[in-house]
């Protein structure tokens, strides 16, 4: 499908929002509003989107937005859903939008609680792999080897990126999926599918960040696609925590990770030994994922 | 005096540099505007000198890790701003109760809640005093320049160790982000505790007779550390006389060392009729006014700047109130410390609040106008 052919009537992101040029997070939400329609209530935790959503007199979105404290996204979403239900507004889709910090780090406790109670809303994490709003500090979503302002040269982020999808799968939630902006059709299909399901739904969107990652604003889609074709960020979905399914398989052999890393300033001067280590990690995760997909029983 | 060299630095950088000079080798933190530079400085510098920098998963974890590292024998620091400071309160209370030294930097921003993250304010003065629950003692320093940010952080680290008392360095966005010349002396400004080496075999970590040195875990003494009321050995107790005694004791240590803790500075006329009492960045505006009014025009005006806001400099205010007719208290909040000033002025002088809470600094003109009204 060509991008011009995509349905735009339900798009609710205004032009002139406050995102940087080439922002993956803004694009993610643009696709999100296309998929979910206009009857949504958005809960936003502290993140770049707190700014993107608009400073007076502007607003970037045509829907009600509840900006909530940093650690509370999961819990505030629970409250909004229960409140709407109690008032009989069952048709409104509650969407919680959080960055990687508000999901992987400070928001994890609230997220886990909501997932465990199987609260009926969609939790969307747009992952730009660091605290970008405060100026690129490490988060537990930052990949190994990246340089940030709290791990400046010659230091680098040590330790693996937290596997949030496995954590969500372990909560046995009805639906969890990964998506990224280079595959808008896949992203929208997943959101539409999530909207049909009742219970806690989790969408993890890789959103490239040009100023943070040190890339040109025109490279966002290219990088997002490379992340998928290298296997660094595979696109899959998990039903009920047990049925794993690939939704977008890279064609042919996976592209070497080096190509993905090379174009980004945050991986500049990364030694070959570390690139190899990260490649090994990606390979290992890929195999584990394939194993899970292979052994998953399709749901009846 | 040791040799000094002038350096141009930011208030947040000065705070980090001061901490390192005072022997801080452990920092656990979380990014939050406008305090992030402290973390970034620590991240860059600590690994070079054998220190530990950890970026934690949230504000609560940062404070908790700092407490753990202090019990492990490190000098520790964490920095945050309004919302993060709110999250740290429970652990801060624990550190006060368990008498674990640590320094918490709060670079104040406009609140409540998320407020205006990039705008200055002085709205956390009462939170710094009463943010954590219960009758607790607290020491709060409030630097008014980059220079003071450097030296008060050093004082905070050393005093914190000496008294086994958490100390808050209450910066504001203006001082945190301002760049000024600072004279940095060569060499360390770390005060070692002499008593660390000779601890009696019957070690009482919460000795009733005074402040026992904190022997880190793993150094030969077994004892309990708890947020419950405890006896001299750290064992939990609910015995009313012991509870009362324990609470008295943690307050008494601040009273005993009051001269070292309470820092103020007076400039201006010897027999002033109007005085300004200020702290933090408002000192700068007030100083400009007093310079002009007193040094140029010899008007009976003075400025008492408070480097320590808690414990409150009650004696200094009492003495000042006896001399002047009017005390003006400029604050970038809706009036927090002015209540304390009024309390200790004891009716001897009229206390006038001057408040601004729109995210902008109080200008010298505003103070000058108020001073002029009372002269």
XYZ file of C-alpha atoms in Angstrom:
675
model
C 0.000 0.000 0.000
C 1.200 3.490 -0.799
C 1.168 6.081 1.939
C -1.110 8.418 -0.071
C -3.713 5.716 -0.350
C -4.045 5.337 3.397
C -7.220 6.504 5.001
C -6.761 9.894 6.581
C -10.196 10.994 7.736
C -9.702 9.678 11.225
C -6.233 11.123 11.615
C -6.229 13.286 14.721
C -2.712 14.692 14.836
C -2.596 18.300 13.725
C 0.240 19.719 11.680
C 2.434 22.104 13.638
C 2.874 19.916 16.701
C 5.967 20.393 18.849
C 7.971 17.327 17.817
C 11.446 17.573 16.291
C 11.721 16.948 12.538
C 11.726 13.239 11.792
C 10.290 12.277 15.178
C 9.301 8.634 15.318
C 7.094 9.218 18.347
C 4.925 11.770 16.554
C 4.577 9.435 13.588
C 3.638 6.528 15.863
C 0.773 8.490 17.372
C -0.347 9.703 13.961
C -0.772 6.107 12.864
C -2.339 5.257 16.214
C -5.102 7.825 15.796
C -5.786 6.570 12.270
C -6.244 3.066 13.541
C -8.264 3.731 16.663
C -10.686 6.401 15.454
C -11.890 9.478 17.275
C -13.592 7.965 20.317
C -10.466 7.645 22.420
C -9.299 8.997 25.756
C -5.562 9.479 25.959
C -3.550 9.193 29.156
C -0.066 10.630 28.741
C 2.774 10.276 31.176
C 5.832 12.557 31.334
C 7.735 12.070 28.088
C 8.494 13.890 24.853
C 4.791 13.637 24.136
C 4.056 15.942 27.099
C 5.634 18.626 24.918
C 4.520 17.356 21.510
C 0.870 17.407 22.622
C 1.040 21.167 22.581
C 1.836 24.337 24.449
C -0.914 26.953 24.650
C -2.645 28.022 22.499
C -1.848 24.968 20.400
C -2.966 21.405 20.780
C -1.618 18.589 18.670
C -4.406 16.070 19.142
C -8.138 16.082 18.617
C -8.988 14.064 21.716
C -9.081 14.572 25.480
C -5.649 14.167 27.048
C -4.868 13.451 30.689
C -1.243 14.253 31.489
C -0.325 12.225 34.558
C 2.701 12.013 36.881
C 5.676 10.002 35.685
C 5.315 6.754 37.654
C 1.548 6.499 37.364
C 0.549 5.854 33.732
C -0.638 2.286 34.291
C -2.684 3.173 37.366
C -4.239 6.356 35.980
C -5.299 4.383 32.896
C -6.954 1.802 35.162
C -8.883 4.527 36.938
C -10.030 6.208 33.732
C -11.265 2.887 32.316
C -13.154 1.923 35.479
C -14.592 5.421 35.740
C -15.849 5.410 32.156
C -17.284 1.924 32.648
C -19.102 3.001 35.795
C -20.648 5.869 33.821
C -21.663 3.490 31.033
C -19.136 4.765 28.482
C -17.963 1.357 27.384
C -17.347 2.350 23.762
C -14.531 4.817 24.479
C -11.106 3.276 23.950
C -8.695 4.236 26.697
C -5.130 4.535 25.454
C -2.186 5.048 27.756
C 0.810 6.494 25.979
C 4.192 6.337 27.665
C 7.796 6.583 26.592
C 10.386 3.939 27.365
C 11.247 5.558 30.718
C 7.589 5.638 31.732
C 7.222 1.980 30.718
C 10.487 0.151 31.327
C 11.718 2.071 34.385
C 9.665 4.317 36.624
C 6.336 3.136 35.183
C 6.985 -0.596 35.393
C 5.300 -1.161 38.744
C 2.057 0.524 37.682
C 2.219 -1.233 34.304
C 2.690 -4.618 35.921
C -0.169 -4.013 38.340
C -2.558 -3.029 35.564
C -1.501 -5.972 33.392
C -1.941 -8.375 36.278
C -5.476 -7.069 36.952
C -6.092 -7.322 33.192
C -7.411 -3.769 33.050
C -9.340 -3.083 29.870
C -7.217 -0.565 27.971
C -4.397 -0.278 25.445
C -0.953 0.592 26.780
C 1.245 2.008 24.037
C 4.947 2.413 24.672
C 6.780 4.506 22.118
C 10.358 3.513 22.613
C 13.100 5.952 21.577
C 15.571 4.071 23.747
C 16.548 6.814 26.229
C 15.219 9.763 28.244
C 15.076 12.116 25.286
C 12.988 14.924 26.780
C 15.611 15.658 29.454
C 18.433 15.356 26.914
C 19.341 11.720 26.195
C 20.053 9.915 29.434
C 20.298 6.132 29.664
C 17.124 4.163 30.282
C 16.789 0.416 30.632
C 15.527 0.423 27.028
C 18.861 1.811 25.787
C 20.684 -0.855 23.801
C 24.086 -2.155 24.822
C 26.968 -0.049 23.556
C 25.067 3.210 23.020
C 26.527 6.437 24.379
C 24.264 8.723 26.359
C 24.771 11.775 28.537
C 24.870 9.608 31.652
C 27.192 7.161 29.906
C 29.360 9.608 27.919
C 32.456 8.679 25.901
C 34.564 6.658 26.759
C 31.752 5.020 28.724
C 28.826 3.277 27.095
C 25.572 1.652 28.175
C 26.400 -1.654 29.766
C 23.940 -4.481 29.987
C 21.183 -5.602 27.733
C 18.043 -3.762 26.757
C 15.215 -4.910 29.005
C 12.989 -7.404 27.193
C 9.668 -5.784 27.972
C 7.747 -8.143 25.676
C 8.772 -11.193 27.692
C 7.721 -9.368 30.848
C 4.336 -8.628 29.314
C 4.010 -12.186 28.017
C 4.682 -13.419 31.545
C 1.617 -11.470 32.668
C -0.451 -13.580 30.234
C -2.249 -10.539 28.868
C -4.673 -11.082 25.966
C -2.610 -9.184 23.432
C 0.913 -7.823 23.130
C 2.666 -6.747 19.949
C 5.708 -4.933 18.635
C 5.518 -2.404 15.822
C 7.546 0.342 14.237
C 6.959 3.371 12.063
C 8.451 1.940 8.853
C 5.590 -0.533 8.721
C 2.478 1.625 9.200
C 0.105 -0.982 7.856
C 1.377 -3.567 10.301
C 1.222 -1.003 13.119
C -2.354 0.002 12.348
C -3.508 -3.595 11.936
C -2.126 -4.431 15.347
C -3.842 -1.465 16.962
C -7.129 -2.308 15.255
C -6.820 -5.896 16.379
C -6.022 -4.709 19.917
C -9.103 -2.474 19.899
C -11.331 -5.497 19.254
C -9.921 -7.433 22.186
C -11.060 -6.964 25.789
C -8.524 -6.814 28.578
C -5.007 -5.443 28.854
C -3.289 -4.841 25.551
C 0.306 -3.740 25.102
C 1.872 -2.274 21.970
C 5.615 -1.635 21.880
C 6.571 0.811 19.106
C 10.200 1.461 18.179
C 10.337 5.207 17.455
C 13.652 6.516 16.114
C 14.740 9.854 17.574
C 16.984 11.897 15.225
C 18.524 14.272 17.840
C 19.005 11.528 20.425
C 20.285 8.839 18.123
C 22.373 11.318 16.170
C 20.837 10.784 12.751
C 19.415 12.930 9.988
C 15.711 13.596 10.266
C 15.199 11.937 6.885
C 16.630 8.639 8.156
C 13.843 7.762 10.575
C 12.005 5.361 8.286
C 15.204 3.869 6.909
C 16.487 3.120 10.423
C 13.153 1.799 11.553
C 13.168 -0.591 8.583
C 16.784 -1.599 9.255
C 15.928 -2.370 12.865
C 13.453 -4.925 11.562
C 15.556 -6.363 8.738
C 18.562 -6.843 11.043
C 16.405 -8.650 13.567
C 17.225 -6.030 16.177
C 13.539 -5.247 16.542
C 11.431 -8.113 15.170
C 7.734 -7.511 14.540
C 5.541 -10.062 16.253
C 2.490 -10.482 18.433
C 1.713 -12.551 21.487
C -1.792 -13.793 22.294
C -2.547 -14.685 25.906
C 1.164 -14.797 26.643
C 1.555 -18.173 24.929
C 0.827 -17.926 21.247
C 3.720 -16.101 19.576
C 3.404 -15.132 15.933
C 5.693 -13.283 13.515
C 3.858 -10.597 11.556
C 6.597 -9.224 9.342
C 9.415 -11.590 8.482
C 12.579 -10.010 6.994
C 12.944 -11.208 3.426
C 15.882 -13.538 2.901
C 18.852 -13.422 5.230
C 18.940 -10.929 8.075
C 21.038 -7.813 7.388
C 24.201 -7.557 9.553
C 23.575 -5.372 12.602
C 26.570 -3.188 11.771
C 24.596 -1.497 9.019
C 21.956 -0.411 11.498
C 24.481 0.827 14.052
C 26.787 2.622 11.624
C 24.428 5.423 10.713
C 23.843 6.488 14.333
C 26.057 8.844 16.313
C 25.176 7.151 19.609
C 27.080 4.058 18.407
C 30.009 6.059 17.032
C 33.443 4.640 17.870
C 31.860 1.410 19.023
C 34.629 -1.176 18.934
C 34.208 -4.229 16.689
C 34.326 -6.516 19.697
C 31.246 -4.813 21.092
C 29.454 -4.783 17.789
C 30.072 -8.526 17.603
C 28.793 -8.947 21.141
C 25.614 -7.064 20.292
C 25.242 -9.064 17.068
C 25.532 -12.262 19.093
C 22.911 -11.007 21.499
C 20.550 -10.167 18.649
C 21.172 -13.582 17.063
C 20.480 -15.304 20.337
C 17.268 -13.361 20.934
C 16.204 -14.102 17.373
C 16.718 -17.833 17.848
C 14.820 -17.784 21.114
C 11.981 -15.934 19.428
C 11.888 -18.412 16.540
C 11.829 -21.251 19.030
C 8.866 -19.700 20.809
C 7.046 -19.096 17.546
C 7.828 -22.626 16.356
C 6.551 -24.246 19.510
C 3.466 -22.018 19.839
C 0.181 -23.694 19.185
C -2.085 -21.583 17.017
C -5.141 -20.682 19.076
C -8.382 -22.357 18.147
C 44.424 29.437 52.606
C 45.109 26.905 49.881
C 45.843 28.229 46.413
C 42.818 28.939 44.298
C 42.149 29.093 40.594
C 39.153 30.821 39.040
C 36.822 28.637 36.982
C 33.677 29.549 35.078
C 31.019 27.033 35.962
C 27.330 26.393 36.331
C 25.598 26.046 39.706
C 24.752 22.399 39.070
C 28.321 21.683 37.958
C 29.647 23.456 41.045
C 27.434 21.280 43.203
C 28.836 18.127 41.561
C 32.410 19.450 41.803
C 31.941 20.340 45.480
C 30.575 16.918 46.254
C 33.508 15.201 44.585
C 35.955 17.457 46.426
C 34.288 16.565 49.719
C 34.816 12.888 49.044
C 31.522 11.833 47.497
C 32.232 8.716 45.455
C 28.724 7.380 45.008
C 25.903 8.907 43.027
C 22.581 7.281 42.228
C 20.126 9.363 40.281
C 17.399 9.772 37.768
C 17.096 12.428 35.073
C 14.837 15.376 35.868
C 14.934 18.982 34.696
C 16.545 21.227 35.972
C 18.887 19.011 37.987
C 20.086 16.674 35.219
C 23.488 18.367 34.871
C 24.471 17.162 38.337
C 23.908 13.575 37.214
C 25.669 14.124 33.912
C 28.711 15.621 35.655
C 28.838 12.747 38.108
C 28.453 10.201 35.283
C 31.420 11.693 33.471
C 33.699 12.276 36.456
C 33.084 9.560 39.042
C 34.297 6.562 36.984
C 37.616 8.367 36.378
C 38.332 8.627 40.088
C 37.171 5.216 41.159
C 33.679 6.297 42.130
C 30.342 4.735 41.352
C 27.627 6.293 39.221
C 24.376 4.411 38.828
C 21.448 5.589 36.853
C 18.501 4.139 38.713
C 15.090 3.161 37.418
C 13.266 5.883 39.343
C 13.525 8.552 42.035
C 12.631 6.271 44.913
C 15.318 3.817 43.866
C 17.909 6.607 43.657
C 17.307 7.658 47.241
C 17.238 4.050 48.433
C 20.512 3.211 46.682
C 22.158 6.240 48.280
C 21.103 4.979 51.712
C 22.453 1.528 50.936
C 25.776 2.918 49.732
C 26.131 5.030 52.880
C 25.706 1.948 55.018
C 28.356 0.408 52.757
C 30.741 3.179 53.817
C 30.518 5.618 50.898
C 29.941 9.362 50.897
C 26.832 9.760 48.812
C 24.787 12.273 46.882
C 21.653 12.323 44.772
C 20.043 15.208 42.905
C 16.492 15.808 41.826
C 13.787 18.399 41.389
C 10.215 18.933 42.689
C 8.328 15.809 41.536
C 11.348 13.616 42.224
C 11.847 15.199 45.637
C 8.266 14.271 46.500
C 8.980 10.649 45.617
C 12.114 10.574 47.765
C 10.355 11.637 50.958
C 9.702 8.227 52.501
C 13.302 7.138 52.094
C 14.510 10.515 53.327
C 12.552 10.025 56.536
C 14.050 6.569 56.883
C 17.582 7.979 56.539
C 16.834 10.583 59.214
C 15.430 7.968 61.587
C 18.232 5.467 60.977
C 20.789 8.318 61.076
C 22.347 7.497 57.731
C 24.375 10.372 56.263
C 23.573 11.465 52.724
C 23.091 14.654 50.739
C 20.010 15.287 48.610
C 20.123 18.139 46.105
C 16.770 19.576 45.099
C 17.000 22.051 42.234
C 13.625 23.703 42.717
C 11.359 24.284 39.770
C 7.933 25.825 39.486
C 5.309 23.614 41.098
C 3.025 22.078 42.238
C 3.108 18.810 40.275
C 4.880 18.968 36.919
C 4.496 22.766 37.070
C 6.883 24.559 34.756
C 9.952 22.304 34.573
C 12.230 25.036 33.250
C 11.051 27.947 35.414
C 12.579 28.903 38.768
C 10.668 28.930 42.046
C 11.243 28.614 45.778
C 8.141 26.601 46.493
C 9.828 23.607 48.148
C 11.059 25.400 51.273
C 8.331 23.994 53.507
C 8.436 20.612 51.780
C 12.147 20.421 52.515
C 11.254 20.967 56.180
C 8.112 18.885 56.512
C 7.940 16.724 53.390
C 8.504 13.437 55.161
C 6.150 12.501 57.963
C 6.726 12.718 61.691
C 8.678 15.118 63.919
C 12.046 14.936 62.264
C 15.122 17.155 62.334
C 16.438 18.380 59.001
C 19.213 20.595 57.713
C 18.581 22.593 54.557
C 21.178 24.776 52.830
C 20.115 27.304 50.254
C 22.958 28.588 48.024
C 22.639 32.058 46.478
C 25.510 31.804 44.015
C 27.540 29.281 42.094
C 30.293 29.837 44.652
C 27.905 28.993 47.495
C 26.620 26.002 45.584
C 30.182 24.668 45.611
C 30.985 25.415 49.246
C 27.625 24.592 50.780
C 27.657 21.192 49.056
C 31.059 20.546 50.625
C 29.752 21.701 53.994
C 26.687 19.520 53.560
C 28.713 16.391 52.823
C 31.066 16.928 55.764
C 28.348 17.900 58.233
C 26.187 15.030 57.113
C 29.008 12.626 57.976
C 29.767 14.317 61.260
C 26.167 14.389 62.481
C 24.945 11.263 60.701
C 22.136 13.376 59.375
C 20.706 13.674 55.851
C 21.136 17.191 54.485
C 19.227 18.888 51.699
C 20.896 21.352 49.374
C 18.012 23.427 48.093
C 19.131 24.999 44.857
C 16.799 26.785 42.500
C 16.700 26.778 38.722
C 18.401 30.202 38.534
C 21.436 29.233 40.615
C 21.507 25.718 39.135
C 21.750 26.944 35.566
C 23.638 30.215 36.089
C 27.293 30.414 35.096
C 29.671 32.398 37.319
C 33.272 32.572 38.342
C 34.151 30.270 41.209
C 37.431 30.072 43.048
C 38.265 26.426 43.405
C 41.059 25.693 45.869
C 43.703 23.103 45.086
C 43.460 19.995 47.170
C 40.711 18.241 49.031
C 38.188 19.845 51.341
C 37.169 16.629 52.955
C 36.908 16.385 56.711
C 37.887 12.914 57.875
C 36.268 11.514 60.937
C 39.033 10.718 63.376
C 36.958 8.389 65.502
C 36.349 5.903 62.659
C 39.334 3.784 63.556
C 38.893 3.219 67.259
C 35.414 1.943 67.898
C 34.891 0.159 71.229
C 34.075 -3.534 71.125
C 30.701 -2.769 72.735
C 29.656 -0.724 69.712
C 26.436 1.209 70.132
C 25.471 2.599 66.731
C 22.864 4.837 68.366
C 24.774 5.715 71.497
C 22.758 7.878 73.894
C 25.852 9.837 74.912
C 26.462 11.401 71.526
C 26.906 10.674 67.865
C 28.562 7.296 67.421
C 30.530 6.887 64.184
C 28.785 4.825 61.543
C 30.773 1.633 61.078
C 29.960 0.316 57.605
C 28.507 -3.152 57.283
C 31.212 -5.764 56.927
C 33.680 -3.996 59.229
C 33.377 -6.213 62.236
C 30.307 -4.936 64.063
C 26.880 -6.508 63.873
C 23.969 -4.201 64.429
C 20.471 -3.435 63.221
C 19.487 -0.434 61.131
C 15.782 0.243 61.120
C 13.169 2.894 60.505
C 11.373 1.688 63.622
C 12.152 3.420 66.888
C 15.186 1.667 68.266
C 17.423 1.412 71.293
C 21.153 2.190 71.456
C 22.000 -1.039 69.634
C 19.490 -0.494 66.866
C 16.947 -3.027 68.071
C 13.319 -2.005 67.514
C 11.442 -0.780 70.545
C 7.990 0.539 71.337
C 8.801 1.379 74.930
C 7.415 4.933 75.515
C 10.387 6.372 77.484
C 12.859 4.997 74.944
C 10.794 6.295 72.028
C 10.686 9.770 73.524
C 14.379 9.707 74.336
C 15.306 8.576 70.831
C 13.304 11.365 69.206
C 14.805 13.946 71.565
C 18.277 12.683 70.791
C 18.095 13.115 67.010
C 16.852 16.678 67.534
C 19.427 17.478 70.198
C 22.367 16.752 67.927
C 21.299 19.621 65.674
C 20.885 21.976 68.618
C 24.310 21.044 69.925
C 26.048 21.859 66.660
C 23.842 24.837 65.803
C 26.804 27.191 65.326
C 28.202 24.988 62.585
C 24.855 24.423 60.944
C 23.135 27.793 60.914
C 24.878 30.061 58.423
C 23.705 33.586 57.674
C 25.312 36.718 56.323
C 24.441 40.357 56.981
C 25.443 43.263 54.736
C 24.406 46.894 54.881
C 23.858 49.654 57.431
C 24.868 49.121 61.060
C 21.621 50.565 62.310
C 19.147 49.702 59.589
C 15.533 50.766 59.608
C 14.486 48.441 56.818
C 15.992 44.997 56.331
C 15.500 42.383 53.649
C 15.629 38.697 54.619
C 16.275 36.510 51.573
C 17.619 33.135 50.528
C 18.532 31.462 47.224
C 18.442 33.463 44.031
C 16.352 36.307 45.511
C 19.457 37.240 47.519
C 20.953 38.428 44.237
C 18.183 40.907 43.570
C 18.146 42.030 47.188
C 21.905 42.499 47.199
C 21.698 44.757 44.137
C 19.186 46.929 45.986
C 21.197 47.111 49.210
C 24.371 47.895 47.270
C 22.725 50.875 45.674
C 20.769 52.057 48.697
C 23.484 51.635 51.302
C 26.862 51.656 49.612
C 25.990 54.453 47.209
C 23.398 56.456 49.095
C 24.038 55.521 52.760
C 20.416 54.727 53.402
C 19.600 52.707 56.568
C 19.027 49.453 54.711
C 20.424 45.956 55.278
C 20.213 42.430 53.920
C 20.267 39.241 55.961
C 20.844 36.344 53.574
C 20.148 32.859 54.854
C 22.477 30.118 53.669
C 20.736 27.806 56.102
C 16.944 27.911 56.029
C 16.395 24.893 58.305
C 16.943 24.733 61.232
C 15.515 28.228 61.018
C 17.933 31.035 62.027
C 15.613 32.158 64.817
C 18.218 33.971 66.917
C 19.460 35.993 63.949
C 15.919 37.047 63.044
C 15.147 37.949 66.661
C 18.243 40.144 66.864
C 17.479 41.781 63.545
C 13.863 42.482 64.462
C 14.992 44.375 67.554
C 17.037 46.747 65.385
C 14.714 47.454 62.450
C 11.204 48.781 61.905
C 10.393 46.652 58.869
C 11.579 43.302 57.555
C 10.827 42.562 53.906
C 10.834 38.894 52.904
C 11.003 38.400 49.123
C 10.220 34.830 48.084
C 9.427 33.145 44.790
C 6.414 31.415 46.279
C 3.132 32.422 47.864
C 4.830 33.118 51.193
C 6.468 30.211 53.001
C 9.424 31.334 55.102
C 7.792 34.682 55.853
C 5.652 32.938 58.479
C 8.773 31.812 60.314
C 10.286 35.284 60.114
C 7.112 36.750 61.560
C 7.126 34.163 64.332
C 10.633 35.047 65.450
C 10.296 38.792 64.907
C 7.889 38.507 67.849
C 6.126 41.742 66.980
C 9.298 43.800 67.312
C 9.277 44.654 63.609
C 6.663 44.706 60.905
C 7.159 41.750 58.555
C 6.180 42.348 54.951
C 5.995 39.544 52.395
C 6.993 40.171 48.791
C 5.935 37.283 46.622
C 6.205 36.337 43.009
C 5.025 33.023 41.633
C 4.809 33.396 37.876
C 8.029 31.512 37.125
C 10.133 34.669 36.913
C 12.733 36.066 39.308
C 11.923 38.858 41.711
C 13.592 41.893 40.175
C 15.707 44.451 42.079
C 13.115 47.057 41.051
C 10.366 45.198 42.883
C 12.428 45.006 46.077
C 13.616 48.577 45.713
C 10.045 49.799 45.403
C 9.007 47.887 48.535
C 12.034 49.159 50.490
C 11.301 52.732 49.377
C 7.755 52.475 50.667
C 8.980 51.902 54.226
C 11.886 54.343 54.403
